[in-house]
Amino acid sequence: MKAVRFHEHGGREVLRYEDAPDPTPRPTEVLLRVKAVALNHLDVWLRKGLPGMTIPLPKIGGCDIAGEAVAVGPLCARITVGQRVLVSPGVSCGQCAACLRGEDNLCRGFQIVGGYTSDGGCAERVCVPEVNCVPVPDSLDDRGAAAVPVAFVTAWNMLVRQAHVAADEDVLVMGAGSGVGTAAVQIAKLFGARVIAVAGTEEKLAKARALGADEGINSTRQDLGQEIRRLTGKRGADVVFEHVGGAAWQKLIPNLAPGGRLVTCGASAGYEGRVDIRYLFSKSISILGAFLGTKSDLLKIVGHLACGRLRPVIDRTLPLAECAEGHRLLEDRAVFGKVVLLP
Ligand SMILES: [Zn+2]
């Protein structure tokens, strides 16, 4: 089969579109013909390599997968050949206390499809556990299905499971043009919140408004703290949806409302954020973290997608062979929503 692999870590030039061995499903796995695969920053980090982390090479990335089952292992009981599925990206043991109470993303053995240990969907074929296969509703095409899992399950975990977003709350969405940001804008609106989108260009803010955002802050031209205070009548935001990190925290923590929650899933602009602890206790503020989300949340999300209450946001689609260009677009933040590759 054709696949995009890298044999060493490095820049985008290490990505090779080449022949790779066809994968064979284990008894509990499904072999998928990949119809579409969406890129994430995880793909960029894996390609560059993380300090202290070794992964088997050559590597096929891609954890947001939509495909068609072409073979099922002998122990598979639910998915049938020919069925369209999207892939829940988290792989867990299925037997520990966390897994059994439905918090599979807290499993000590938690892994991501196409992450450190298994190959992903930047290929014509991929094997995934049957338990990770979610049937795709007819109303969702393959590109849309691939654009959903990581962005929506992460945003749902952050806003619903962690921050308990409620109607009429003010939710500030940082990086509103990213995949996870576009999902957050929609989920916050679904729960009746007022959304303040933050992005670096007017074009991204206009698109965020089209998705349902009520207000926008241009982080390039406007002062973040000052604008939050202006837009919330000096009260501050009830929820800050964060994945940027770095210096922004100094402006965000003081601008949370009493009882406010800052929830984060990333730190693309820096791993260290300064926190003045006095704000935490004097205003009963919580800082929450989230890593991906649970399989059961993805099922709820797919239900909302089937009814049109949520929708995937795709910036553009490219042939799989142009995977390196997709990485460039993500690294340059030149996208609104997801980049989807078609094998
Ligand atoms: Zn487990």
CSV table of C-alpha atoms in Angstrom, one decimal, residues 217-229 251 255:
chain,number,residue,atom,x,y,z
A,217,ILE,CA,-11.0,39.6,20.2
A,218,ASN,CA,-8.2,40.1,17.7
A,219,SER,CA,-5.1,38.9,19.7
A,220,THR,CA,-2.7,40.6,17.3
A,221,ARG,CA,-4.3,44.1,17.5
A,222,GLN,CA,-6.1,44.2,20.8
A,223,ASP,CA,-5.2,43.8,24.5
A,224,LEU,CA,-6.6,40.5,25.6
A,225,GLY,CA,-7.1,41.4,29.3
A,226,GLN,CA,-8.7,44.8,28.5
A,227,GLU,CA,-11.1,43.3,25.9
A,228,ILE,CA,-12.2,40.5,28.3
A,229,ARG,CA,-13.0,43.1,30.9
A,251,LYS,CA,-3.7,37.9,31.2
A,255,ASN,CA,-9.6,38.0,34.1
